[in-house]
XYZ file of C-alpha atoms in Angstrom:
683
model
C 52.581 77.399 139.925
C 52.801 81.248 140.279
C 54.872 83.403 137.914
C 57.755 83.560 139.849
C 58.199 79.710 139.958
C 57.362 79.474 136.274
C 60.138 81.889 135.338
C 62.957 79.569 137.329
C 61.358 76.428 135.853
C 61.656 77.838 132.406
C 65.163 78.968 133.086
C 66.347 75.777 134.411
C 64.912 74.011 131.318
C 66.782 76.425 129.046
C 69.961 75.935 130.743
C 69.369 72.079 130.683
C 68.581 72.324 126.715
C 71.837 74.508 126.620
C 74.163 71.857 128.481
C 72.435 69.006 126.613
C 73.264 70.545 123.311
C 76.828 70.804 124.118
C 76.984 67.396 125.577
C 75.546 65.929 122.628
C 77.829 67.411 120.401
C 80.911 66.695 122.636
C 79.920 62.702 122.822
C 79.224 62.827 119.294
C 82.841 64.135 118.412
C 84.865 61.639 121.042
C 82.781 58.692 119.727
C 83.123 59.483 116.003
C 86.449 61.478 115.440
C 89.712 60.505 116.819
C 91.611 63.522 118.238
C 93.689 65.349 115.304
C 97.409 66.409 115.208
C 96.220 69.901 115.878
C 94.542 69.010 119.017
C 96.920 66.662 120.667
C 99.977 69.395 120.283
C 98.479 71.408 123.046
C 98.548 68.142 125.333
C 102.303 67.187 124.201
C 103.562 70.646 124.964
C 101.700 70.647 128.137
C 103.884 67.655 128.851
C 107.043 69.597 128.101
C 105.849 72.277 130.042
C 105.446 70.201 133.197
C 109.050 68.999 132.839
C 110.197 72.395 133.121
C 110.268 73.945 129.694
C 108.784 77.585 128.912
C 108.087 77.996 125.160
C 107.154 80.838 123.610
C 105.279 79.555 120.647
C 103.128 76.294 119.958
C 104.829 73.362 118.490
C 105.810 73.541 114.947
C 104.111 76.821 114.595
C 105.692 80.220 113.870
C 102.941 81.908 115.812
C 100.433 81.620 119.115
C 101.779 81.726 122.702
C 100.577 78.433 124.033
C 98.063 79.494 126.618
C 96.104 76.571 126.252
C 99.069 74.011 127.080
C 100.083 76.074 130.045
C 96.503 75.848 131.508
C 96.366 72.095 130.639
C 99.750 71.162 132.326
C 98.406 70.557 135.741
C 96.132 67.931 134.106
C 98.235 65.867 131.710
C 99.132 62.943 133.753
C 95.422 62.458 134.589
C 93.889 62.679 131.106
C 93.681 59.764 128.817
C 95.444 59.339 125.614
C 92.386 59.575 123.355
C 89.801 62.105 121.980
C 88.305 62.820 125.466
C 91.863 63.456 126.807
C 92.525 66.044 124.023
C 88.973 67.721 124.197
C 88.365 68.128 127.870
C 90.161 71.033 128.886
C 89.078 73.117 126.017
C 85.521 72.065 126.704
C 86.033 73.540 130.115
C 87.259 76.717 128.569
C 84.308 76.836 126.551
C 82.127 76.532 129.268
C 83.898 79.156 131.342
C 83.774 81.626 128.157
C 80.097 81.395 128.033
C 79.754 81.851 131.803
C 81.658 85.035 131.884
C 79.832 86.378 128.597
C 76.659 85.926 130.444
C 78.066 87.794 133.444
C 79.081 90.842 131.093
C 75.625 90.801 129.697
C 73.900 90.996 132.936
C 76.378 93.649 134.105
C 75.285 95.779 131.309
C 71.470 95.212 131.251
C 69.209 93.360 133.714
C 68.080 90.076 133.348
C 64.541 91.060 132.767
C 65.638 93.291 129.435
C 68.789 91.179 128.553
C 67.192 87.640 128.248
C 66.747 87.515 124.587
C 70.481 88.254 123.900
C 71.316 85.653 126.536
C 69.869 83.127 124.583
C 72.337 83.615 121.758
C 74.909 82.974 124.380
C 73.326 79.723 125.340
C 72.644 78.721 121.748
C 75.222 80.320 120.056
C 76.327 79.968 116.216
C 76.568 76.118 115.339
C 80.241 76.673 114.126
C 81.340 78.727 117.358
C 79.558 75.578 119.358
C 81.460 73.236 117.321
C 84.518 74.669 118.232
C 83.978 74.897 121.982
C 82.424 71.330 122.281
C 83.480 69.247 119.229
C 86.640 69.878 117.543
C 88.885 72.343 119.363
C 91.188 74.373 117.127
C 94.357 74.703 119.282
C 94.740 77.960 121.209
C 91.257 79.236 120.058
C 89.062 78.444 123.295
C 91.814 79.920 125.592
C 91.768 83.116 123.175
C 88.292 83.540 123.497
C 88.290 83.136 127.261
C 90.994 85.482 127.489
C 88.860 87.905 125.147
C 85.931 87.774 127.272
C 88.043 88.098 130.337
C 89.521 91.354 129.016
C 85.995 93.115 128.025
C 84.790 91.870 131.563
C 87.266 93.631 133.311
C 87.005 96.769 131.165
C 83.267 96.850 132.009
C 84.033 96.404 135.564
C 86.421 99.183 135.341
C 83.143 101.389 134.469
C 80.906 99.855 136.934
C 83.161 99.247 139.761
C 84.757 102.620 140.329
C 86.644 101.839 143.819
C 89.631 99.920 142.100
C 89.971 101.595 138.378
C 93.870 100.945 138.187
C 93.271 97.106 139.152
C 90.567 96.716 136.480
C 92.231 98.685 133.982
C 95.493 96.554 134.547
C 93.588 93.583 134.313
C 92.003 94.432 131.207
C 95.417 95.259 129.541
C 97.018 92.328 130.917
C 94.120 89.802 129.607
C 93.859 91.647 125.886
C 97.729 91.664 125.590
C 97.738 87.896 126.635
C 94.953 87.027 124.075
C 96.777 89.003 121.313
C 100.072 87.078 122.303
C 97.784 83.788 122.168
C 96.494 84.579 118.798
C 96.790 87.696 116.520
C 93.012 87.247 115.932
C 92.477 89.026 119.122
C 93.791 92.278 117.978
C 90.220 94.004 117.642
C 89.469 93.040 121.289
C 92.992 94.558 122.289
C 92.276 97.857 120.538
C 88.723 98.308 121.721
C 89.572 97.135 125.399
C 92.361 99.967 125.473
C 90.033 102.638 123.807
C 87.455 101.773 126.084
C 89.341 102.290 129.230
C 90.984 105.493 128.127
C 88.003 107.019 126.577
C 86.167 106.982 129.856
C 83.123 109.590 130.496
C 85.000 110.516 133.362
C 88.520 111.802 132.326
C 89.926 112.069 136.127
C 90.304 108.118 136.371
C 92.782 108.503 133.534
C 95.442 109.247 135.860
C 95.343 106.018 137.379
C 93.830 103.976 134.644
C 95.958 104.988 131.515
C 99.467 103.786 133.232
C 97.708 100.886 134.516
C 96.056 99.688 131.256
C 99.388 100.284 129.358
C 101.420 98.367 131.923
C 99.079 95.574 131.901
C 99.060 95.476 127.958
C 103.146 95.500 127.984
C 103.070 92.381 130.341
C 100.446 90.636 128.496
C 102.315 91.061 125.068
C 105.835 90.277 126.446
C 105.428 86.571 124.935
C 104.974 88.095 121.291
C 107.981 90.420 121.862
C 110.063 87.890 123.306
C 109.099 85.463 120.220
C 110.184 88.398 117.898
C 113.337 88.956 119.871
C 114.637 85.650 120.267
C 112.961 83.412 117.476
C 113.744 85.019 114.256
C 110.906 84.523 111.623
C 108.318 84.104 114.416
C 104.852 85.754 113.375
C 106.483 86.463 109.925
C 104.220 83.976 108.055
C 100.819 85.223 109.468
C 101.389 89.111 109.376
C 100.945 89.997 105.694
C 98.302 92.291 104.664
C 96.351 92.767 101.182
C 95.807 95.779 99.202
C 92.751 97.619 99.609
C 91.337 96.885 96.192
C 91.941 93.263 96.820
C 90.413 93.465 100.284
C 87.244 95.202 98.703
C 87.096 92.252 96.247
C 87.281 89.677 99.309
C 84.595 91.587 101.194
C 82.081 91.318 98.416
C 80.793 88.610 97.920
C 82.234 86.047 99.323
C 83.012 87.353 102.913
C 79.611 88.835 102.994
C 77.386 86.291 101.358
C 79.460 83.055 102.221
C 82.005 83.117 105.076
C 80.608 85.671 107.663
C 76.978 83.993 107.697
C 78.419 80.599 107.919
C 80.743 81.478 110.531
C 77.539 83.040 112.283
C 76.098 79.690 112.044
C 73.839 79.502 109.195
C 74.712 76.741 106.927
C 78.286 76.300 108.827
C 80.990 73.914 107.703
C 80.896 70.349 108.353
C 84.424 70.526 109.995
C 86.707 73.514 110.766
C 87.799 75.291 108.352
C 86.452 72.976 105.435
C 84.662 73.750 101.890
C 81.782 71.334 102.729
C 78.984 72.955 104.309
C 75.475 72.130 105.592
C 72.904 73.187 103.205
C 69.789 73.031 105.530
C 68.289 76.226 104.013
C 69.970 77.161 100.704
C 70.472 81.036 100.045
C 69.571 82.064 103.679
C 73.097 82.677 104.496
C 73.572 85.029 101.844
C 70.362 87.123 103.403
C 71.749 86.852 106.668
C 75.148 88.004 105.870
C 73.766 90.941 103.876
C 71.324 92.234 107.008
C 74.166 91.439 109.331
C 76.448 94.018 107.396
C 74.104 96.239 106.840
C 72.930 96.538 110.794
C 76.760 96.844 111.576
C 77.476 99.584 109.343
C 74.411 101.335 110.913
C 75.695 100.636 114.284
C 79.187 102.038 113.244
C 77.318 105.255 112.081
C 75.378 105.591 115.064
C 78.222 105.192 117.619
C 80.383 107.655 115.622
C 77.594 109.960 116.036
C 77.214 109.433 119.922
C 81.112 110.003 120.197
C 80.747 113.138 118.418
C 77.952 114.602 120.549
C 79.944 113.310 123.808
C 82.831 115.168 122.656
C 81.094 118.446 121.938
C 78.990 118.045 125.203
C 81.678 117.005 127.737
C 84.638 118.142 125.637
C 86.147 114.559 125.797
C 85.580 111.831 123.758
C 83.460 108.835 125.176
C 83.362 105.506 124.077
C 80.159 103.511 125.513
C 79.711 100.016 125.751
C 77.759 99.910 122.366
C 80.567 101.412 120.950
C 83.015 98.726 122.457
C 81.030 95.755 120.838
C 80.515 97.635 117.484
C 84.169 98.397 117.329
C 85.218 94.913 118.109
C 82.769 93.365 115.253
C 83.769 96.373 112.725
C 87.553 95.671 113.121
C 87.218 91.909 113.058
C 85.498 92.151 109.704
C 88.163 94.864 108.341
C 90.839 92.910 109.326
C 89.387 89.508 107.812
C 89.434 90.956 104.611
C 93.024 92.863 104.755
C 94.647 89.477 105.802
C 96.411 87.754 103.088
C 96.315 84.396 104.757
C 92.378 84.625 105.091
C 90.345 82.728 102.382
C 86.845 81.723 101.796
C 87.110 79.060 104.321
C 89.189 80.999 107.317
C 85.865 81.151 109.390
C 87.969 81.179 112.425
C 89.221 84.594 111.834
C 86.023 85.997 112.706
C 85.654 84.383 115.773
C 85.582 87.941 117.904
C 82.751 89.177 115.804
C 81.032 85.747 116.160
C 81.360 85.800 120.071
C 80.587 89.523 120.549
C 77.707 90.147 118.266
C 74.847 89.101 120.496
C 75.893 92.486 122.518
C 75.041 94.276 119.512
C 71.143 93.161 120.097
C 71.237 94.453 123.905
C 68.805 97.241 124.489
C 70.289 100.502 125.532
C 70.774 100.734 129.358
C 70.093 104.288 129.601
C 66.874 104.544 127.432
C 63.801 102.248 127.725
C 62.832 100.591 124.533
C 59.479 100.959 122.788
C 57.196 97.738 123.394
C 56.975 97.399 119.416
C 60.851 97.732 118.996
C 61.537 95.112 121.967
C 59.007 92.548 120.403
C 60.574 92.881 116.998
C 64.035 92.366 118.674
C 62.837 89.556 120.692
C 61.213 87.818 118.063
C 64.130 88.032 115.459
C 66.651 86.814 118.416
C 64.427 83.746 119.079
C 64.319 82.994 115.289
C 68.280 83.075 115.263
C 68.685 81.057 118.597
C 66.289 78.607 116.894
C 67.977 78.513 113.644
C 71.480 77.909 115.909
C 69.723 74.967 117.472
C 68.589 73.497 114.165
C 72.014 73.996 112.796
C 73.905 72.732 115.654
C 71.666 69.213 115.707
C 71.985 69.007 112.008
C 75.985 69.332 112.265
C 76.047 66.632 114.955
C 74.036 64.405 112.891
C 76.549 64.734 110.027
C 79.186 63.708 112.455
C 77.539 60.282 112.963
C 77.371 59.553 109.367
C 79.546 56.518 108.545
C 83.023 57.711 107.212
C 82.819 61.231 108.392
C 86.061 61.165 110.268
C 88.032 60.118 106.931
C 85.659 61.930 104.426
C 85.551 65.154 106.166
C 88.236 65.608 108.845
C 91.045 63.350 107.029
C 91.288 61.799 110.320
C 91.541 57.963 109.837
C 92.066 55.370 112.452
C 95.766 55.371 113.030
C 95.429 52.271 115.520
C 96.140 49.519 112.953
C 99.553 51.269 111.672
C 100.472 51.904 115.255
C 99.986 48.007 116.247
C 101.988 47.084 113.107
C 105.097 49.136 114.548
C 104.752 47.625 117.658
C 104.835 44.088 116.397
C 108.160 45.310 114.388
C 109.735 47.116 117.717
C 109.755 50.122 115.763
C 109.590 53.187 118.224
C 110.344 55.977 115.637
C 108.494 56.922 112.725
C 107.840 59.673 110.052
C 104.495 60.891 108.991
C 102.665 63.974 107.505
C 101.706 66.547 109.971
C 97.993 65.662 110.109
C 98.889 62.220 111.765
C 102.516 62.542 113.023
C 101.619 63.770 116.473
C 98.430 61.670 116.982
C 100.910 58.771 116.927
C 103.245 60.061 119.600
C 100.161 61.089 121.493
C 98.126 57.918 121.295
C 100.860 56.052 122.344
C 101.854 58.128 125.215
C 105.374 58.780 123.594
C 106.124 54.741 123.208
C 106.601 55.986 119.539
C 108.173 59.232 118.778
C 106.836 60.529 115.365
C 108.054 63.442 113.462
C 107.107 65.231 110.236
C 109.424 64.766 107.751
C 109.980 68.565 107.201
C 107.826 71.386 108.585
C 104.839 70.966 105.997
C 102.901 73.964 107.136
C 105.755 76.434 107.932
C 108.809 75.492 105.899
C 112.211 75.771 107.220
C 110.786 76.294 110.800
C 111.588 73.777 113.632
C 110.235 70.265 113.599
C 109.502 68.667 117.107
C 110.994 65.493 117.367
C 112.668 65.450 113.946
C 116.338 65.275 115.582
C 115.503 62.305 117.561
C 113.701 60.512 114.846
C 116.278 61.392 112.173
C 119.208 59.926 114.388
C 117.424 56.798 115.032
C 118.577 53.495 112.952
C 115.142 51.871 112.659
C 112.456 54.104 111.424
C 109.289 53.780 109.553
C 107.328 56.121 107.477
C 103.419 55.795 107.951
C 101.461 57.610 105.068
C 98.267 57.679 103.873
C 96.545 59.157 100.461
C 94.048 60.856 102.523
C 96.546 63.738 103.892
C 98.355 66.220 101.792
C 102.138 66.606 101.305
C 103.732 63.350 101.597
C 101.352 60.767 100.153
C 102.454 57.244 99.477
C 102.545 57.607 95.733
C 105.039 60.510 96.058
C 107.072 58.839 98.533
C 107.203 55.624 96.172
C 108.534 57.871 93.374
C 110.982 59.665 95.649
C 112.307 56.012 96.915
C 112.651 55.076 93.234
C 114.601 58.158 92.472
C 116.987 57.711 94.926
C 117.586 54.338 94.793
C 116.022 53.130 97.724
C 113.736 50.028 98.461
C 111.611 49.087 101.449
C 108.887 47.006 103.004
C 105.762 48.296 101.981
C 102.268 47.306 104.051
C 98.716 48.281 104.071
C 97.209 48.561 107.685
C 93.753 50.302 107.444
C 93.840 53.913 105.699
C 97.839 53.859 106.145
C 100.651 52.552 104.341
C 103.750 51.461 106.508
C 107.233 51.666 105.079
C 109.990 50.157 106.885
C 112.999 47.959 106.261
C 114.923 50.672 103.986
C 117.828 49.641 101.890
C 119.879 51.340 99.278
C 120.039 49.578 95.784
C 123.282 47.610 95.125
C 124.705 50.326 92.635
C 123.789 53.232 95.017
C 125.118 51.519 98.008
C 128.350 50.418 96.514
C 129.381 54.266 96.035
C 132.320 55.209 97.977
C 133.391 58.940 98.468
C 136.533 60.035 96.614
C 138.489 61.604 99.618
C 138.329 65.408 99.137
C 141.925 65.541 99.517
C 142.567 63.654 96.872
C 140.664 66.124 94.478
C 142.076 69.024 92.498
C 139.316 71.682 91.517
C 139.298 74.058 88.581
C 136.912 76.151 86.534
C 136.699 78.440 83.456
C 135.708 81.023 85.636
C 137.314 82.243 88.966
C 139.276 79.226 89.132
C 141.001 80.211 92.028
C 138.235 80.105 94.349
C 137.360 76.540 93.061
C 138.862 75.033 96.185
C 135.993 76.571 98.246
C 133.746 74.033 96.656
C 135.939 71.237 98.664
C 136.452 72.764 102.135
C 133.835 70.696 103.743
C 131.690 73.702 104.444
C 128.675 74.217 102.741
C 128.449 77.981 103.812
C 131.712 78.947 101.402
C 131.130 78.379 97.791
C 132.547 79.030 94.418
C 130.841 81.289 91.872
C 131.515 82.576 88.632
C 132.151 85.730 90.222
C 131.001 88.959 88.130
C 130.125 86.694 85.375
C 126.584 85.491 84.544
C 125.973 82.114 83.133
C 127.217 81.047 79.672
C 126.968 77.894 77.386
C 130.255 76.003 77.748
C 130.975 77.254 81.216
C 132.583 74.671 83.109
C 133.570 73.299 86.647
C 136.162 70.476 86.668
C 137.469 67.890 89.524
C 140.489 65.771 88.791
C 141.926 63.395 91.043
C 145.407 61.728 91.772
C 144.818 58.214 89.866
C 142.316 56.386 87.500
C 139.292 55.841 89.551
C 136.154 54.378 88.418
C 133.785 56.949 89.138
C 130.135 56.647 89.228
C 128.325 59.389 90.754
C 128.799 63.307 91.841
C 126.967 65.171 94.477
C 126.590 69.065 94.010
C 125.641 71.115 97.222
C 123.729 74.182 96.463
C 122.757 75.079 100.166
C 121.072 78.323 99.848
C 122.206 79.047 96.323
C 120.132 76.760 94.383
C 118.818 79.713 92.475
C 122.418 79.911 91.077
C 122.070 76.633 89.183
C 122.131 76.240 85.279
C 118.589 74.754 83.798
C 120.675 72.289 82.000
C 124.017 70.518 82.267
C 126.367 68.092 80.347
C 128.592 65.625 82.569
C 131.912 65.039 80.685
C 134.612 62.398 81.816
C 138.304 62.509 80.809
C 139.171 58.781 80.078
C 142.465 57.249 78.429
C 141.142 58.399 75.013
C 140.292 62.125 75.788
C 137.247 64.126 76.984
C 133.697 62.552 76.592
C 130.051 63.381 76.978
C 128.486 60.647 79.088
C 125.247 62.660 80.204
C 123.687 65.585 78.570
C 120.913 67.872 79.191
C 120.566 67.401 83.110
C 118.145 69.591 84.798
C 119.015 70.807 88.367
C 116.620 68.547 90.455
C 117.333 68.409 94.056
C 117.688 65.184 95.758
C 114.323 64.202 97.368
C 116.283 63.309 100.581
C 119.378 62.053 102.147
C 119.912 58.312 102.976
C 121.070 58.564 106.726
C 121.121 56.084 109.627
C 119.622 53.438 107.343
C 116.415 55.394 106.415
C 115.353 58.632 104.173
C 115.819 62.152 106.049
C 113.980 64.875 104.514
C 114.965 68.372 105.073
C 118.350 68.682 104.597
C 120.322 71.487 102.722
C 119.891 71.590 98.878
C 121.796 68.678 97.001
C 121.775 67.125 93.696
C 123.214 63.722 93.143
C 123.985 63.052 89.369
C 124.344 59.308 88.832
C 126.601 58.335 85.602
C 127.295 54.973 84.090
C 130.650 53.736 85.913
C 133.658 54.901 84.092
C 137.337 54.536 84.606
C 138.641 58.436 84.454
C 140.975 60.940 85.751
C 138.666 63.864 85.582
C 134.978 65.029 85.523
C 133.467 68.281 84.206
C 130.045 69.745 84.710
C 129.458 71.693 81.609
C 126.691 74.365 81.324
C 124.279 73.411 78.226
C 121.550 75.598 78.881
C 122.330 79.121 81.197
C 120.431 81.115 83.075
C 121.616 84.369 81.781
C 120.482 86.479 84.628
C 122.484 84.440 87.386
C 125.958 83.452 88.153
C 126.840 79.868 88.820
C 127.428 78.988 92.200
C 128.956 75.554 93.725
C 129.137 75.173 97.535
C 130.573 71.785 97.455
C 131.650 69.027 94.787
C 131.623 65.487 95.844
C 132.746 62.551 93.790
C 131.912 58.886 94.266
C 133.538 55.870 92.736
C 132.127 52.424 92.170
C 133.127 49.113 93.920
C 135.169 47.066 92.364
C 132.497 44.303 92.530
C 130.136 45.722 90.303
C 130.680 45.888 86.510
C 132.503 48.988 84.845
C 131.261 50.559 81.639
C 134.345 50.144 79.003
C 135.788 53.074 77.765
C 137.862 53.896 74.427
C 137.439 51.723 71.129
C 135.784 48.789 72.919
C 132.915 50.442 74.415
C 129.776 49.349 72.895
């Protein structure tokens, strides 16, 4: 076999191994790990897009333009509702990203000199490969593809001078769209625009600058539209830390823990968890320190080159080396400044992880010395070998029994679904990590919602209005998922006087057939027009707590809370009162820490309940089931007593706040239940 054929055979073998490694991880994932709520949201949203909707944000999220969902739309009817269907399109996006990265590399440096760095694209960080082939954090594979395409267009702008405006516009559009898709693309956006504008031939700027800016405006349009029409969009993800705190995050944990594990050295078992591989303990710290030292050296070198070009050409020029060095450096800088980044936020380093192999390319302008090339090649081969080893170990860990539950908290939900089908229940509530799986795996036959938006409180919750309006709803909960767990829900039911059928099916507890206890069900609202409200302070405004509008309120206008302040409701005739409900709405912060309840009976005023804290109702009981996420209300149950008036009296005040009540409702007890006697005969 001659040398040429040997090279071809070796190349085919390497490509086969790269494909086999990805196929191994993909088949492992769809065999051992059900699709998560994160993953299935893209498909569920794609169904909505196919029906004519044009969302600006990912379902239930305050950020991310759902590019992945738009790309998945043509295939939603063809894909099965299982792990394969949820991961197939992102898998293709991952393959496309790798292909375009290789294209960029070959545009910059011929294969004969770039093949070692190409190995790091074929055998990348085990963490990156996990995201591209095994578990797809929503929108991240589309993000990486858009970033890669933006860089490719920027490079072609330098290489193909025939159509500078076209390539510049494409680079701006793709970089802007990547930014709209996820803010983590900001380093790519900044460096691509600078790369277009800091061209070594300034005369191209007359065409390129307007083109790249026009493309950028168009690409970021979804971001600006979301800010304009969806109040609160992106607000939860744009906080920045102070410089001292950022420095403390950089060292030690970013350099010695987060960065090297994102680069593939002892990565996390599952994105983005605390559990990590420990194949070669301590190696990750060494790699992190070496990487940052090399990156700093690269930043200094590129700054020197820009200065030299500026002096020589009287115009600053950004080279391709500066492009990739800038992407990596800005990614690391924004990571430590990001208020949301933690020690496990590996995904926020993805632009660095994807583009760092380009830092290892030899200079296209200058031939490197043979010893330097040998050292570079050997180092890259070692890193690629470690990446392969870590990927295999990671895939093996996914095959261990119980991995889906122990590491990913993704238990098999089919036993619970089967029970709901037996009961004829088509609407359910579950915590985020399980809710949308039920809708996806049943292809909409069971509509499941979060009780509230658990990740972004106060934000829109998909399917919630439909579930809340249903009269036959189940709650499907598990102790393995944070937020609303069975033991918490049990406590809420007891507190609110609600019973249910409670059944265990696999890892989940199914609650159904909700009923209020007899005493709670027997409460009847006293008609508001039968109430007369008054107060110790600002009594003229007390009527605003009885107008049926929670947006209006009574408050101790100009007076802070004091012990003995009272708010009173009287009615037209003696009634057997059993509970009151206070609506605080958005003024819960104005509640007293402790209150007393007094009743005016035949013998005068009597204290019936003392020292009541301002505890908000856990849920409302509507349409025969608990409904979370309503406005802030507090129900105070009292022993049923015949009385003409009721008073809320401040026992312990908050001296730095006024007292506000938006609505006060009073309930009387059904005559069929016993009444606590009043006066001298009361025991």
